[in-house]
PDB file of C-alpha atoms in Angstrom:
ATOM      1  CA  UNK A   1     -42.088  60.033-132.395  1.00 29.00           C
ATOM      2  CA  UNK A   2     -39.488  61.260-129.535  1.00 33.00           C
ATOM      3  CA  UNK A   3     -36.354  59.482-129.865  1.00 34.00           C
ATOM      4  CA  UNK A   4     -35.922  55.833-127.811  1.00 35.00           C
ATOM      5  CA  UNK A   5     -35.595  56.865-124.009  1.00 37.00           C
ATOM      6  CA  UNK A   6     -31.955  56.315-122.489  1.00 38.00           C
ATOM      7  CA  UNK A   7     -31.688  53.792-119.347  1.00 39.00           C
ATOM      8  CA  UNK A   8     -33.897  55.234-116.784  1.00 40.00           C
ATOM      9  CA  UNK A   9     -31.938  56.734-114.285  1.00 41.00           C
ATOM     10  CA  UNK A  10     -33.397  55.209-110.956  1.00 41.00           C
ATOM     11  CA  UNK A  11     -33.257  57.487-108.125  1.00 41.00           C
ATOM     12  CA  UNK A  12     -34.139  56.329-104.820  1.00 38.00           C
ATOM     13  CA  UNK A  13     -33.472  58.733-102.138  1.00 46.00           C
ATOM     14  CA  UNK A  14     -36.406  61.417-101.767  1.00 44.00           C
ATOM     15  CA  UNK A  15     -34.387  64.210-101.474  1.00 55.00           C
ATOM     16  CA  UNK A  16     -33.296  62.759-105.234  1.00 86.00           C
ATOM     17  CA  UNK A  17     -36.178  64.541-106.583  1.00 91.00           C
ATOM     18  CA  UNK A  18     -34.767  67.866-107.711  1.00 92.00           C
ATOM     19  CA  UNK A  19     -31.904  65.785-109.744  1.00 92.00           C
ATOM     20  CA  UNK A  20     -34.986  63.916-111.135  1.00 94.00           C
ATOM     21  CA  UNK A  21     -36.610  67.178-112.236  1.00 96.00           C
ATOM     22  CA  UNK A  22     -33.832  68.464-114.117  1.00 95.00           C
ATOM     23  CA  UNK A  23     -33.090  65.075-115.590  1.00 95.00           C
ATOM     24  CA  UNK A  24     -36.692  64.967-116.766  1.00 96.00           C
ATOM     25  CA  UNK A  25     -36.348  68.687-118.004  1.00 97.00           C
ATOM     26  CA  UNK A  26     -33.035  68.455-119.657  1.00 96.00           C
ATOM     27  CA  UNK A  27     -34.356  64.688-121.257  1.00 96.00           C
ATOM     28  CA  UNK A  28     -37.379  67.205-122.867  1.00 98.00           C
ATOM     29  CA  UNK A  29     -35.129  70.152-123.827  1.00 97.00           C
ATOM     30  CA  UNK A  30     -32.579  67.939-125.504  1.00 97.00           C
ATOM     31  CA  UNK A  31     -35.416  67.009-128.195  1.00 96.00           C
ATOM     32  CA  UNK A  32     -37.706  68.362-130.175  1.00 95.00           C
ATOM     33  CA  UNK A  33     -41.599  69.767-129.414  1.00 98.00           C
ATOM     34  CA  UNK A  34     -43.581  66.718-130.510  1.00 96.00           C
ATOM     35  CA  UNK A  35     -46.942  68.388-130.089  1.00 98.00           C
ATOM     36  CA  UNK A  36     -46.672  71.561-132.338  1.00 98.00           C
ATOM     37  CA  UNK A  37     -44.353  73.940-131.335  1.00 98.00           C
ATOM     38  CA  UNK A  38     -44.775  72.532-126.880  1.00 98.00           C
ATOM     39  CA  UNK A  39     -42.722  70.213-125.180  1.00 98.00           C
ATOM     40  CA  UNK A  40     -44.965  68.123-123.422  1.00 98.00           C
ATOM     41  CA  UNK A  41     -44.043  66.628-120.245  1.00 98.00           C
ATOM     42  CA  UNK A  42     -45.386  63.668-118.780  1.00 98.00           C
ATOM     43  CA  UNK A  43     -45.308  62.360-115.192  1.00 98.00           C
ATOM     44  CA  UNK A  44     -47.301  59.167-114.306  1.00 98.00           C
ATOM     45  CA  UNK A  45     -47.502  56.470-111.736  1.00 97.00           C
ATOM     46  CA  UNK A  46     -49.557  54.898-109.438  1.00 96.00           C
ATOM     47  CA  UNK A  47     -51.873  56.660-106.838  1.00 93.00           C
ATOM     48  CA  UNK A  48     -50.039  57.997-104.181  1.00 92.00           C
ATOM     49  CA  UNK A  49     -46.550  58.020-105.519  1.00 94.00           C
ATOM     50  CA  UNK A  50     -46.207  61.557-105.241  1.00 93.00           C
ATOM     51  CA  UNK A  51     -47.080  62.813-109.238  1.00 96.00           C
ATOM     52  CA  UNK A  52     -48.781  66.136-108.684  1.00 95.00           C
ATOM     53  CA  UNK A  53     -45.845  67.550-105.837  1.00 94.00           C
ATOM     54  CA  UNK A  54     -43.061  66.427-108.178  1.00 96.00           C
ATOM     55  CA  UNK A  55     -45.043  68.202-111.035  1.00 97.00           C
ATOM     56  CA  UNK A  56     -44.985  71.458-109.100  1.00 96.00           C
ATOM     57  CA  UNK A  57     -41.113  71.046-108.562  1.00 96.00           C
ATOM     58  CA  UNK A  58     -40.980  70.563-112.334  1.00 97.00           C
ATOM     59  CA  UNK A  59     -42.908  73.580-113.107  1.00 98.00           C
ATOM     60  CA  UNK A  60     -40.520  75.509-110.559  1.00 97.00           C
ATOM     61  CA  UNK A  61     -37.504  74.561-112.293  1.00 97.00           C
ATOM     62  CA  UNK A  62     -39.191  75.180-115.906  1.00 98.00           C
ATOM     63  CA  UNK A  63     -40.195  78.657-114.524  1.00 98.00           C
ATOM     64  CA  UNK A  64     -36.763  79.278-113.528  1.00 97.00           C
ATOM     65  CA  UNK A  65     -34.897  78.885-116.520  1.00 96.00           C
ATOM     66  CA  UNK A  66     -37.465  80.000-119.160  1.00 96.00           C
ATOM     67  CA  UNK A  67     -39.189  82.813-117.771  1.00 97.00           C
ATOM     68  CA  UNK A  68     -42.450  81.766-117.787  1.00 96.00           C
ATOM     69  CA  UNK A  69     -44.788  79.147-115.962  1.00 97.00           C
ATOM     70  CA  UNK A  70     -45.648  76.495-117.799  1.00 98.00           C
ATOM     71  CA  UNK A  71     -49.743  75.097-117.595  1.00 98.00           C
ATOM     72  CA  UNK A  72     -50.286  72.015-115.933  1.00 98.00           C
ATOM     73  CA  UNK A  73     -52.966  69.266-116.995  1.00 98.00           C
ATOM     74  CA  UNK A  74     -54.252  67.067-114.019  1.00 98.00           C
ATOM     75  CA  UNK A  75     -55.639  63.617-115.300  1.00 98.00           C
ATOM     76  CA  UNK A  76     -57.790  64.309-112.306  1.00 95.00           C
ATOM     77  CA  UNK A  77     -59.973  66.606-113.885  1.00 97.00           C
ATOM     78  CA  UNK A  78     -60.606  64.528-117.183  1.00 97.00           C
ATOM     79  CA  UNK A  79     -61.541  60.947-115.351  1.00 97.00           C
ATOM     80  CA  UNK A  80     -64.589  60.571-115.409  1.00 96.00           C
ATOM     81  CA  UNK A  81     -65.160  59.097-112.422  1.00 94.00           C
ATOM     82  CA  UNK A  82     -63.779  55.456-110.575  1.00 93.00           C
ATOM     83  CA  UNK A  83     -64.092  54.077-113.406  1.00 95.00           C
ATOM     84  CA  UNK A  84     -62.992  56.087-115.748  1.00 96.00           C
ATOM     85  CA  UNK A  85     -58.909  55.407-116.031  1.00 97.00           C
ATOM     86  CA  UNK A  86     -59.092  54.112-119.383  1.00 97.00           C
ATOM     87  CA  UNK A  87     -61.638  56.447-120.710  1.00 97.00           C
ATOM     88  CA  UNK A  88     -59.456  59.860-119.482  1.00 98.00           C
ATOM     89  CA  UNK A  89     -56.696  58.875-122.320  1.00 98.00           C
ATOM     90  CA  UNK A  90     -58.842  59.783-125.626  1.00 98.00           C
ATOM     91  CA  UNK A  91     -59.615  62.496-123.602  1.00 97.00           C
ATOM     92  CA  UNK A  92     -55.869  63.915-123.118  1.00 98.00           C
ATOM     93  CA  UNK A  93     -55.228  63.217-126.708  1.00 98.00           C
ATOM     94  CA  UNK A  94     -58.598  64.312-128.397  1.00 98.00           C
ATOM     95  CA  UNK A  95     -58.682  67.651-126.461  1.00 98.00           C
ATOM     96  CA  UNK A  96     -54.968  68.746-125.220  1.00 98.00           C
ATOM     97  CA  UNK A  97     -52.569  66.388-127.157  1.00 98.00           C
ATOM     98  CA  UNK A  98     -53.867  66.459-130.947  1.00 98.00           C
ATOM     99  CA  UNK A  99     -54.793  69.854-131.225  1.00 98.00           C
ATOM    100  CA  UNK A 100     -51.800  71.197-129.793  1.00 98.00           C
ATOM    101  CA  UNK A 101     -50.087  68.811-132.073  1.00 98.00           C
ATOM    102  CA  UNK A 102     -52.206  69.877-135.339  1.00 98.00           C
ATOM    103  CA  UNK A 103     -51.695  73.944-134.522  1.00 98.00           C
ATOM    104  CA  UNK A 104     -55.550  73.695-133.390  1.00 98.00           C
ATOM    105  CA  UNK A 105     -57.258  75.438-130.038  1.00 98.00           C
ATOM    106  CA  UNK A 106     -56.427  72.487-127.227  1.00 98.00           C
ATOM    107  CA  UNK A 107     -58.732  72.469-124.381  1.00 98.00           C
ATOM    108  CA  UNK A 108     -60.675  70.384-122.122  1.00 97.00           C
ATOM    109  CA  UNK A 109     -63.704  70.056-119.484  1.00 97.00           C
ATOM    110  CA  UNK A 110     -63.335  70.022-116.007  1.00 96.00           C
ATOM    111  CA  UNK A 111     -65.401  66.296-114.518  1.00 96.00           C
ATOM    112  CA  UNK A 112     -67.090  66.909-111.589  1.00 94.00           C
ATOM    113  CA  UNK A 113     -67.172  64.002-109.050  1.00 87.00           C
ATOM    114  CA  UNK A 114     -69.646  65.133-106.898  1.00 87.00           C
ATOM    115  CA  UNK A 115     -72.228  66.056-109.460  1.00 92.00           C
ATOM    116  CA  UNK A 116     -71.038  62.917-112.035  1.00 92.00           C
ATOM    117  CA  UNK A 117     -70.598  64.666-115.216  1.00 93.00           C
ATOM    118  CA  UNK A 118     -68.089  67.237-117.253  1.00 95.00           C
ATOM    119  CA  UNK A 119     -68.639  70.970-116.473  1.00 94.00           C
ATOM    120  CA  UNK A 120     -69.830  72.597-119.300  1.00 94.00           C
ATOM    121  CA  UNK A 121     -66.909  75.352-119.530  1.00 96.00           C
ATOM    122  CA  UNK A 122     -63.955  74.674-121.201  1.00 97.00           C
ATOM    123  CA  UNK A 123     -60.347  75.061-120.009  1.00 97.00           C
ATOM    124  CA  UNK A 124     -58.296  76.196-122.274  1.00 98.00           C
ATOM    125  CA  UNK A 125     -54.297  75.060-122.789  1.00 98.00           C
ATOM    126  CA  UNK A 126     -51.622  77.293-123.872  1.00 96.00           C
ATOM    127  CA  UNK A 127     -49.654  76.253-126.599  1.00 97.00           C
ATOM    128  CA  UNK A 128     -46.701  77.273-124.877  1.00 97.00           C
ATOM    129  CA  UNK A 129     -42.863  76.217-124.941  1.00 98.00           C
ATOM    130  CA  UNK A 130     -43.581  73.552-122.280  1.00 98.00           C
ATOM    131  CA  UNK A 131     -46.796  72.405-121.003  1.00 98.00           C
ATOM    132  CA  UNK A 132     -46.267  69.276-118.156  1.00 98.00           C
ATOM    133  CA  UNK A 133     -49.442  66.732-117.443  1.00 98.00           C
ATOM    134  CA  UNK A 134     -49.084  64.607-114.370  1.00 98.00           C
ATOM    135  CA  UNK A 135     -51.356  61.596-113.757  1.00 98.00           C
ATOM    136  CA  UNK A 136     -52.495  57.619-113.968  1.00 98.00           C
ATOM    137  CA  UNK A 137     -52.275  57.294-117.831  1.00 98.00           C
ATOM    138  CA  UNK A 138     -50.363  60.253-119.014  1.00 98.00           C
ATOM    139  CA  UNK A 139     -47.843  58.460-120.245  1.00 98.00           C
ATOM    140  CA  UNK A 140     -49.727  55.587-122.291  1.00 98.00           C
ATOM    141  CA  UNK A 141     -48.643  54.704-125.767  1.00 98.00           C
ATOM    142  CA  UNK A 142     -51.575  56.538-127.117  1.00 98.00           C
ATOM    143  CA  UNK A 143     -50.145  59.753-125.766  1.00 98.00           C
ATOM    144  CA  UNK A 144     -46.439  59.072-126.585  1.00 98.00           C
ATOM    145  CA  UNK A 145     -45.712  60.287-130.033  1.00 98.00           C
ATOM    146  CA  UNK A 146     -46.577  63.863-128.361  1.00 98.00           C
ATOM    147  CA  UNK A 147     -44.216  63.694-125.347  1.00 98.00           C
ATOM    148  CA  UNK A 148     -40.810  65.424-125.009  1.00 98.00           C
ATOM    149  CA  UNK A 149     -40.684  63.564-121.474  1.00 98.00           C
ATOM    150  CA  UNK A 150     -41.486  60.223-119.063  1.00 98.00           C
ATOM    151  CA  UNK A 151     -40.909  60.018-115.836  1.00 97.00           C
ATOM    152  CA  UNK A 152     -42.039  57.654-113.765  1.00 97.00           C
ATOM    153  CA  UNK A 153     -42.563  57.748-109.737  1.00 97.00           C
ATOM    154  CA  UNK A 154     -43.692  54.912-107.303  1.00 95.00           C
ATOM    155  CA  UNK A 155     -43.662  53.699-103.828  1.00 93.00           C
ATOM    156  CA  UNK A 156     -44.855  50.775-101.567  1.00 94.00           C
ATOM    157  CA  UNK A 157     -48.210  50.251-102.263  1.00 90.00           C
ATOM    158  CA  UNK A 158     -49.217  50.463 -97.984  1.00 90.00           C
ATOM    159  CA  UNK A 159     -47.217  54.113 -98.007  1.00 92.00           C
ATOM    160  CA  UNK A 160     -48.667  54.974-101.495  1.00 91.00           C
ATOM    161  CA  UNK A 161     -52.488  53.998 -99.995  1.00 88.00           C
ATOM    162  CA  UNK A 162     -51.853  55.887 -96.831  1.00 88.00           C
ATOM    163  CA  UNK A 163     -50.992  58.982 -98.900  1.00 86.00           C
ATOM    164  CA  UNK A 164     -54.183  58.748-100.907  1.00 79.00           C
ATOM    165  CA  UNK A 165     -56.316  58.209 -97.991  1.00 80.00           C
ATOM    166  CA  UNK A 166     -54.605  61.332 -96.198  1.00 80.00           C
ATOM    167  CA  UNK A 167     -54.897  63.360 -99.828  1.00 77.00           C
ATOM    168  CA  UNK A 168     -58.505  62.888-100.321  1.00 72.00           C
ATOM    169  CA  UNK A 169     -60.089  61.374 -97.091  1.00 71.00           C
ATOM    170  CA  UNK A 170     -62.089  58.216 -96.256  1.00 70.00           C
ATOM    171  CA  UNK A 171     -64.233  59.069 -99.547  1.00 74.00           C
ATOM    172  CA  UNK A 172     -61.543  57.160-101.579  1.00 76.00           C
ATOM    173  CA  UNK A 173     -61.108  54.129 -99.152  1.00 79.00           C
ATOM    174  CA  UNK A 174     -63.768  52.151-100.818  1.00 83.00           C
ATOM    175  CA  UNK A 175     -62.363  52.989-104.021  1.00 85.00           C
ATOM    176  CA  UNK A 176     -58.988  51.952-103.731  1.00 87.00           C
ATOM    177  CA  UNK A 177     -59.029  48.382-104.649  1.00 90.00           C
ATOM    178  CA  UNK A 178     -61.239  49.444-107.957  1.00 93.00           C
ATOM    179  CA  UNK A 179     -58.816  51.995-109.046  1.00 93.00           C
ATOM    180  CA  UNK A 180     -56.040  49.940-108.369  1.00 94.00           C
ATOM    181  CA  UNK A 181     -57.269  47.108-110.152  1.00 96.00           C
ATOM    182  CA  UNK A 182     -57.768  49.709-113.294  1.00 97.00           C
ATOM    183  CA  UNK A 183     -53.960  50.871-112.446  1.00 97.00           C
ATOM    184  CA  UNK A 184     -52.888  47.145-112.648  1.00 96.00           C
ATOM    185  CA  UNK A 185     -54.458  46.622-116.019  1.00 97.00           C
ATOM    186  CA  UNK A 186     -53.484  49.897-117.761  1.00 97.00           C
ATOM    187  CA  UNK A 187     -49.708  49.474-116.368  1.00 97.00           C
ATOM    188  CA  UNK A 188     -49.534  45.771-117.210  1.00 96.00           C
ATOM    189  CA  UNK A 189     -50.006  46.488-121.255  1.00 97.00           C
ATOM    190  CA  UNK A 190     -48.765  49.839-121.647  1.00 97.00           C
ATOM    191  CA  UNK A 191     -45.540  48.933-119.509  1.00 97.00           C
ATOM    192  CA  UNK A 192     -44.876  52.770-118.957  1.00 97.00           C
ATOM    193  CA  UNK A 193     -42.020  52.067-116.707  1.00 96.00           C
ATOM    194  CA  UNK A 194     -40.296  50.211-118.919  1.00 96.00           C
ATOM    195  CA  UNK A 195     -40.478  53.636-121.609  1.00 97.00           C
ATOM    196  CA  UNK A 196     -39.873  56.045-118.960  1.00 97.00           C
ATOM    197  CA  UNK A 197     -37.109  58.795-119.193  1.00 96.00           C
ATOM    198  CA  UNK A 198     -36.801  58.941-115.483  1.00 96.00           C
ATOM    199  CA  UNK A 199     -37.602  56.813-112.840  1.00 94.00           C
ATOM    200  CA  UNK A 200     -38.003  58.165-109.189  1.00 94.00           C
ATOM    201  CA  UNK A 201     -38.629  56.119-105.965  1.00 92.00           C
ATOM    202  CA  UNK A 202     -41.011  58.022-103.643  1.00 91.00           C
ATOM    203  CA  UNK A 203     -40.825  55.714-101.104  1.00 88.00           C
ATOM    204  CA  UNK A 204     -39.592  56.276 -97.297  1.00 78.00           C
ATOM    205  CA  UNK A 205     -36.230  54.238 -97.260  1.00 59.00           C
TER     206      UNK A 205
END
């Protein structure tokens, strides 16, 4: 199990969000790989709170100072479908997590929303130095004794909805209130907040 997370540090300010990333990074340096020989990375939150752009600031920064560019999972592509939150967490542990963990071949399917099922190929993940996975659920207790890493992001739920809406279009509008209500129930028992490394505000002051 990674050692007990230090008082989050809560940064507020957007332009925080590099200090975040290399608090997050030097949080997963400072211990040891917990899934085999990777640091794993987690960054989760609530839709909209800006996950997958402070992932790819992350992945900068790792790039920088290692060398190489680590993978990234999306918890997008293992949902399967809107009601699928809780079902995408065996997932991340069955087919990334565990095997990586175990010295196994990690990989997983990609789920196709318009057609309503997993495509058949599989995606494979390299057990590299660091790997980072950003998404609703990531950092459930499930998935914790193979993280290096927490953070946490969030913002006003109104600026966090307009964000999704802009992301992926009036196709998620009617879907808001179901994922939400999945987000509410997830967050409410696994209390990921309350383990994260790093907490980050996303929210327009």
């Amino acid at each position: 199990m990674p050692a007990a997370p230090a008082d989050p540090a809560c940064l507020v300010d957007p332009d925080s969000a590099d200090a975040a990333a290399q608090a997050l990074i030097a949080v997963a340096a400072a211990r040891p790989p917990s899934a085999g020989g990777t640091r794993v990375v987690a960054i989760d939150g609530p839709s909209g709170s800006g996950k997958t752009v402070f992932a790819e600031r992350v992945v900068d920064q790792l790039a920088t100072l290692t060398g190489h560019r680590p993978q990234t999972v999306h918890m997008d592509d293992l949902y399967p479908g809107w009601h699928g939150l809780a079902a995408s967490i065996p997932e991340l542990v069955g087919r990334v997590l565990r095997p990586l963990a175990e010295g196994r071949p990690a990989g997983y399917q990609h789920y196709d929303w318009a057609s309503g099922r997993y495509h058949p190929a599989v995606e494979p993940v390299d057990p590299a130095a660091y790997l980072v996975v950003e998404g609703v659920g990531c950092g459930s207790r499930a998935c914790a004794p193979y993280l290096s890493a927490l953070a946490w992001l969030d913002a006003p739920t109104e600026q966090r909805r307009a964000r999704g809406l802009a992301r992926d279009g009036e196709t998620y509008a009617p879907h808001w209130d179901t994922w939400a209500a999945q987000e509410g129930e997830l967050y409410g028992t696994e209390r990921t907040r309350e383990r994260a490394d790093v907490v980050l505000d996303t929210g327009t002051p």
